[in-house]
Amino acid sequence: MMDILGSLFSWLPVELWIMRPELCLTLAAFLTLIFSVARRAFQPRWLGYFSIAVTAAVGAPLLDLFRRTTELPGQEFVAWNGMFVVDSFAVFFKVLFLLAAILTMLMSIRYLDVEKAHTGEYYALIMFAVVGMMFMVSARDLILLFVGLETMSISTYILAGYLKRDRRSNESALKYFLLGSFSTGIFLYGISLVYAVTGSTHLRVISDAIAEGLVNHPLLVLGLILMIVALGFKIAAVPFHMWVPDTYEGAPTTITAFFSTAVKAAGFAIVLRILVEGMLSARMHWAPLVVILSAASMIIGTLGALLQENVKRLLAYSSITHVGYLLMGVLAVQRGADTGARGMVAIAVYLLAYTFMNMGAFGLVVALRREGLVGDQVDDFTGLARRAPLAAFSMLVFMLSLGGIPATAGFIGKWYLFGAAIKADYVWLAVLAVLASATSLYYYLRVVVRMYMGEAEEEGGLRPSGALASALVISLVFTILMGLYPQPFIWLAQHVVLY
Amino acid sequence: MDFTLLMFRVLASAALVCGILVILCRNAVHSALFLVGVFISVAGIYVVVGAEFLAVVQVLVYAGGILVLFLFVIMLVGKDAMVGKRRMRLLATVGTILIILFGLLMAQQLNVAGEGGTTGPDADSTRLGNIERVGLALFQDYILPFEVASVLLLVAMVGAIVLAREAY
């Protein structure tokens, strides 16, 4: 099977051959756009199924590339003047994006009908966002990285405001767009300063220039700080998190799920690319900043989530806390020791677990949505266990996993991250993380208690569409599987190392 | 002091003064006009360092295109829709102070930095014309970002249409 698919693309020159996933996905997005013009002939629902099928099919060339890049440690394909690189790091993240995109689109089909905003462009925009992310994680040049980042950002700005009749969606998109454009400007400013000092936008050249004695150049440090500020916005770390609760609450729930998994993973991928591949020699300058971001995110995220009555806001604050945990993995990356690899592997494991459990949690919020009920209040979950025992059970699993209870995916992720932080001598940060995750159990369990202890005001179970149900089942199975038998996932994540 | 440095100082201070006036002006139209001043001063700096093509593009795209768009938006929205006056003045003051602080910081850093890591124009710069070099960079060295940027622009256009058209 692989051979047939391989020969299908064998005529391509190698520069394009390693870009098969990006090319296929771009083409599919174009087709979806063209089809969506003819609304009568091609119902949006069918365009949705088409997009899901194509996105899943793109997995085949990706797996092929994964096999080839993991044959030898450090194996990579480089093209386009060294700008575009396919290594196991990039391929892992691309698989993660596809996974998140597929789950998002599965959840969207019925949801968009209920919201009366079902058009084909929605799926095209998700695919364009994924294309942007793919270029981001494969970029070894800051210009390509920036263009990919913007492709992703602009698609997501629009998706956040997709429910045009909903004032909250408008507000969400506007806040996201305004703050996002500012952070884009700051990022560019940072790039230009780094370019002014090192004379290049290529990460390897920058890395060499820094190692050769530009470490303490004041403009380089200033550029680095500006880039960290902008990246902090993209991954939603405190104190650049102000947009998160409103944007997450107002955006369509499916898109919120996409934000909190794929977009965040892409942000962490470029944080690692820039800080580790480009700026590892300047670690003494960025590490203190990352420590502050990490500690502040854990504290503010946990405190903010405690009193939320809206599940989407609750999950927004909880995602800020999770960013704090993940930043510990970035800190664990150090030169020379094998702790470096440990930090990156921990981030990969955690992002994998986080994708499944967070998608699942948002999927339940989507399942509650129907005519006349938004379904994003904690109260809407009251008594769900009696109405829909299976749905309540999966929400229980997702909440426990987010809280990091053993035998769930979240526990494995936290185990690796906290371990990496301790090995890297950030013990106090790990202690803070444990305290934060113990506190976070309170607000996760609050939802569970309402579901199992409360009396439902209405009768009748949930009737999720087949697509949504399958997305929920996939998330549930992987969340449990990863908790009970994590070895294959850890094996996968062990390839996420930058050389 | 040689002529290039003198021109740079004049143009840079003009850009700074205009930039501060952009945020200090109460009237949004005046702000927009001072923004033209910023753009033209920056274009002048491009000419001084020998990037004539960039200078022309700067004037065409920013002063010509983007600014006209700004003025249209100000006209359509009306200046009454702006933030309350007192708050506006506070924000403008804070903004100015921050800009001056940042400028001082940069100036100090630049003095410290001296000639350290900055790179001069490469050997090719004298042989090839300005536009040729931009073209070569764009279509040879940076062809991939250039192509991805076309996807980016398409997404922006599709997005504008999706958000602006009538809801079904």
mmCIF file of C-alpha atoms in Angstrom, chain B:
data_model
loop_
_atom_site.group_PDB
_atom_site.id
_atom_site.type_symbol
_atom_site.label_atom_id
_atom_site.label_comp_id
_atom_site.label_asym_id
_atom_site.label_seq_id
_atom_site.Cartn_x
_atom_site.Cartn_y
_atom_site.Cartn_z
ATOM 1 C CA MET B 1 30.136 64.270 10.126
ATOM 2 C CA ASP B 2 29.470 62.794 6.723
ATOM 3 C CA PHE B 3 26.407 63.505 4.685
ATOM 4 C CA THR B 4 24.768 60.056 5.087
ATOM 5 C CA LEU B 5 24.879 60.221 8.840
ATOM 6 C CA LEU B 6 23.532 63.762 8.850
ATOM 7 C CA MET B 7 20.651 62.797 6.546
ATOM 8 C CA PHE B 8 19.914 59.768 8.701
ATOM 9 C CA ARG B 9 19.750 61.889 11.850
ATOM 10 C CA VAL B 10 17.465 64.435 10.230
ATOM 11 C CA LEU B 11 15.108 61.821 8.784
ATOM 12 C CA ALA B 12 15.083 59.662 11.895
ATOM 13 C CA SER B 13 14.209 62.591 14.130
ATOM 14 C CA ALA B 14 11.519 63.653 11.679
ATOM 15 C CA ALA B 15 10.060 60.135 11.847
ATOM 16 C CA LEU B 16 10.175 60.201 15.642
ATOM 17 C CA VAL B 17 8.542 63.607 15.961
ATOM 18 C CA CYS B 18 5.792 62.623 13.507
ATOM 19 C CA GLY B 19 5.324 59.331 15.333
ATOM 20 C CA ILE B 20 4.827 61.088 18.660
ATOM 21 C CA LEU B 21 2.423 63.541 17.056
ATOM 22 C CA VAL B 22 0.399 60.639 15.652
ATOM 23 C CA ILE B 23 -0.577 59.563 19.146
ATOM 24 C CA LEU B 24 -0.780 63.066 20.632
ATOM 25 C CA CYS B 25 -3.200 64.529 18.090
ATOM 26 C CA ARG B 26 -6.829 64.703 19.209
ATOM 27 C CA ASN B 27 -8.155 64.730 15.699
ATOM 28 C CA ALA B 28 -7.881 61.315 14.061
ATOM 29 C CA VAL B 29 -7.446 62.855 10.618
ATOM 30 C CA HIS B 30 -4.438 64.830 11.834
ATOM 31 C CA SER B 31 -2.975 61.646 13.283
ATOM 32 C CA ALA B 32 -3.349 59.961 9.926
ATOM 33 C CA LEU B 33 -1.611 62.841 8.190
ATOM 34 C CA PHE B 34 1.297 62.722 10.603
ATOM 35 C CA LEU B 35 1.504 59.019 9.859
ATOM 36 C CA VAL B 36 2.229 59.979 6.252
ATOM 37 C CA GLY B 37 5.133 61.998 7.633
ATOM 38 C CA VAL B 38 6.450 58.891 9.411
ATOM 39 C CA PHE B 39 6.190 56.793 6.264
ATOM 40 C CA ILE B 40 7.906 59.370 4.068
ATOM 41 C CA SER B 41 10.733 59.892 6.548
ATOM 42 C CA VAL B 42 11.313 56.146 6.692
ATOM 43 C CA ALA B 43 11.276 56.039 2.883
ATOM 44 C CA GLY B 44 13.934 58.753 2.975
ATOM 45 C CA ILE B 45 16.071 56.596 5.256
ATOM 46 C CA TYR B 46 15.774 53.763 2.730
ATOM 47 C CA VAL B 47 17.058 56.095 0.000
ATOM 48 C CA VAL B 48 19.970 57.138 2.177
ATOM 49 C CA VAL B 49 21.095 53.555 2.726
ATOM 50 C CA GLY B 50 20.767 52.787 -0.965
ATOM 51 C CA ALA B 51 17.512 50.810 -1.098
ATOM 52 C CA GLU B 52 15.663 52.969 -3.605
ATOM 53 C CA PHE B 53 13.243 50.233 -4.613
ATOM 54 C CA LEU B 54 12.106 49.730 -1.026
ATOM 55 C CA ALA B 55 11.690 53.485 -0.683
ATOM 56 C CA VAL B 56 9.361 53.639 -3.682
ATOM 57 C CA VAL B 57 7.379 50.632 -2.477
ATOM 58 C CA GLN B 58 7.146 52.185 0.976
ATOM 59 C CA VAL B 59 5.602 55.361 -0.409
ATOM 60 C CA LEU B 60 3.311 53.508 -2.818
ATOM 61 C CA VAL B 61 2.007 50.889 -0.425
ATOM 62 C CA TYR B 62 1.994 52.646 2.927
ATOM 63 C CA ALA B 63 1.534 56.322 2.139
ATOM 64 C CA GLY B 64 -0.565 55.576 -0.922
ATOM 65 C CA GLY B 65 -2.597 52.466 -0.138
ATOM 66 C CA ILE B 66 -2.794 51.811 3.565
ATOM 67 C CA LEU B 67 -3.175 55.400 4.616
ATOM 68 C CA VAL B 68 -6.016 56.089 2.225
ATOM 69 C CA LEU B 69 -7.717 53.061 3.750
ATOM 70 C CA PHE B 70 -7.189 54.524 7.237
ATOM 71 C CA LEU B 71 -8.735 57.813 6.142
ATOM 72 C CA PHE B 72 -11.717 55.986 4.671
ATOM 73 C CA VAL B 73 -12.264 54.134 7.941
ATOM 74 C CA ILE B 74 -12.014 57.372 9.937
ATOM 75 C CA MET B 75 -14.506 58.985 7.572
ATOM 76 C CA LEU B 76 -16.960 56.090 7.768
ATOM 77 C CA VAL B 77 -16.758 55.520 11.503
ATOM 78 C CA GLY B 78 -16.605 59.212 12.385
ATOM 79 C CA LYS B 79 -14.301 60.619 14.977
ATOM 80 C CA ASP B 80 -17.005 60.629 17.665
ATOM 81 C CA ALA B 81 -16.650 56.884 17.889
ATOM 82 C CA MET B 82 -13.211 57.255 19.441
ATOM 83 C CA VAL B 83 -12.414 56.628 23.096
ATOM 84 C CA GLY B 84 -13.441 59.333 25.596
ATOM 85 C CA LYS B 85 -11.198 62.372 25.567
ATOM 86 C CA ARG B 86 -9.782 62.181 29.044
ATOM 87 C CA ARG B 87 -8.916 58.526 28.732
ATOM 88 C CA MET B 88 -7.451 59.225 25.313
ATOM 89 C CA ARG B 89 -5.162 61.913 26.714
ATOM 90 C CA LEU B 90 -4.020 59.620 29.507
ATOM 91 C CA LEU B 91 -3.276 56.829 27.055
ATOM 92 C CA ALA B 92 -1.434 59.196 24.743
ATOM 93 C CA THR B 93 0.706 60.518 27.604
ATOM 94 C CA VAL B 94 1.579 57.028 28.787
ATOM 95 C CA GLY B 95 2.316 56.007 25.203
ATOM 96 C CA THR B 96 4.610 58.970 24.645
ATOM 97 C CA ILE B 97 6.532 58.321 27.836
ATOM 98 C CA LEU B 98 6.977 54.677 26.891
ATOM 99 C CA ILE B 99 8.150 55.568 23.402
ATOM 100 C CA ILE B 100 10.708 58.035 24.759
ATOM 101 C CA LEU B 101 11.936 55.482 27.287
ATOM 102 C CA PHE B 102 12.228 52.847 24.585
ATOM 103 C CA GLY B 103 14.046 55.289 22.330
ATOM 104 C CA LEU B 104 16.514 56.156 25.093
ATOM 105 C CA LEU B 105 17.076 52.477 25.786
ATOM 106 C CA MET B 106 17.688 51.764 22.112
ATOM 107 C CA ALA B 107 20.044 54.730 21.777
ATOM 108 C CA GLN B 108 22.026 53.605 24.793
ATOM 109 C CA GLN B 109 22.106 50.007 23.552
ATOM 110 C CA LEU B 110 23.226 51.102 20.103
ATOM 111 C CA ASN B 111 26.069 53.083 21.637
ATOM 112 C CA VAL B 112 27.111 50.050 23.630
ATOM 113 C CA ALA B 113 26.729 47.823 20.606
ATOM 114 C CA GLY B 114 28.844 50.034 18.426
ATOM 115 C CA GLU B 115 29.869 48.354 15.229
ATOM 116 C CA GLY B 116 29.884 44.900 16.862
ATOM 117 C CA GLY B 117 27.768 42.501 14.879
ATOM 118 C CA THR B 118 26.125 44.579 12.204
ATOM 119 C CA THR B 119 26.896 43.506 8.696
ATOM 120 C CA GLY B 120 27.644 45.871 5.873
ATOM 121 C CA PRO B 121 26.268 45.563 2.343
ATOM 122 C CA ASP B 122 27.680 42.536 0.547
ATOM 123 C CA ALA B 123 30.003 42.603 -2.406
ATOM 124 C CA ASP B 124 27.171 42.123 -4.894
ATOM 125 C CA SER B 125 25.569 45.381 -3.929
ATOM 126 C CA THR B 126 27.753 47.425 -6.199
ATOM 127 C CA ARG B 127 27.437 45.153 -9.196
ATOM 128 C CA LEU B 128 23.712 44.604 -9.437
ATOM 129 C CA GLY B 129 20.979 47.179 -9.429
ATOM 130 C CA ASN B 130 18.566 47.554 -6.585
ATOM 131 C CA ILE B 131 15.503 46.048 -8.189
ATOM 132 C CA GLU B 132 17.472 43.122 -9.596
ATOM 133 C CA ARG B 133 18.698 42.215 -6.155
ATOM 134 C CA VAL B 134 15.253 42.408 -4.599
ATOM 135 C CA GLY B 135 13.972 40.239 -7.430
ATOM 136 C CA LEU B 136 16.715 37.676 -7.021
ATOM 137 C CA ALA B 137 16.192 37.480 -3.278
ATOM 138 C CA LEU B 138 12.454 37.140 -3.697
ATOM 139 C CA PHE B 139 12.345 34.611 -6.527
ATOM 140 C CA GLN B 140 15.462 32.565 -5.770
ATOM 141 C CA ASP B 141 16.467 32.621 -2.146
ATOM 142 C CA TYR B 142 13.047 33.227 -0.637
ATOM 143 C CA ILE B 143 10.804 31.590 -3.205
ATOM 144 C CA LEU B 144 9.136 29.269 -0.687
ATOM 145 C CA PRO B 145 8.036 31.981 1.770
ATOM 146 C CA PHE B 146 6.921 33.974 -1.261
ATOM 147 C CA GLU B 147 4.654 31.144 -2.399
ATOM 148 C CA VAL B 148 3.322 30.518 1.102
ATOM 149 C CA ALA B 149 2.565 34.219 1.336
ATOM 150 C CA SER B 150 0.214 33.775 -1.627
ATOM 151 C CA VAL B 151 -1.750 31.244 0.412
ATOM 152 C CA LEU B 152 -1.719 33.725 3.284
ATOM 153 C CA LEU B 153 -3.205 36.467 1.115
ATOM 154 C CA LEU B 154 -5.825 34.092 -0.263
ATOM 155 C CA VAL B 155 -6.849 33.163 3.270
ATOM 156 C CA ALA B 156 -7.134 36.837 4.195
ATOM 157 C CA MET B 157 -9.316 37.502 1.172
ATOM 158 C CA VAL B 158 -11.557 34.494 1.751
ATOM 159 C CA GLY B 159 -11.848 35.528 5.374
ATOM 160 C CA ALA B 160 -12.895 39.055 4.502
ATOM 161 C CA ILE B 161 -15.577 37.701 2.168
ATOM 162 C CA VAL B 162 -16.821 35.142 4.695
ATOM 163 C CA LEU B 163 -17.154 37.780 7.403
ATOM 164 C CA ALA B 164 -18.641 40.481 5.191
ATOM 165 C CA ARG B 165 -21.254 38.609 3.177
ATOM 166 C CA GLU B 166 -24.823 38.170 4.278
ATOM 167 C CA ALA B 167 -25.397 35.267 6.634
ATOM 168 C CA TYR B 168 -27.358 32.397 5.161
#
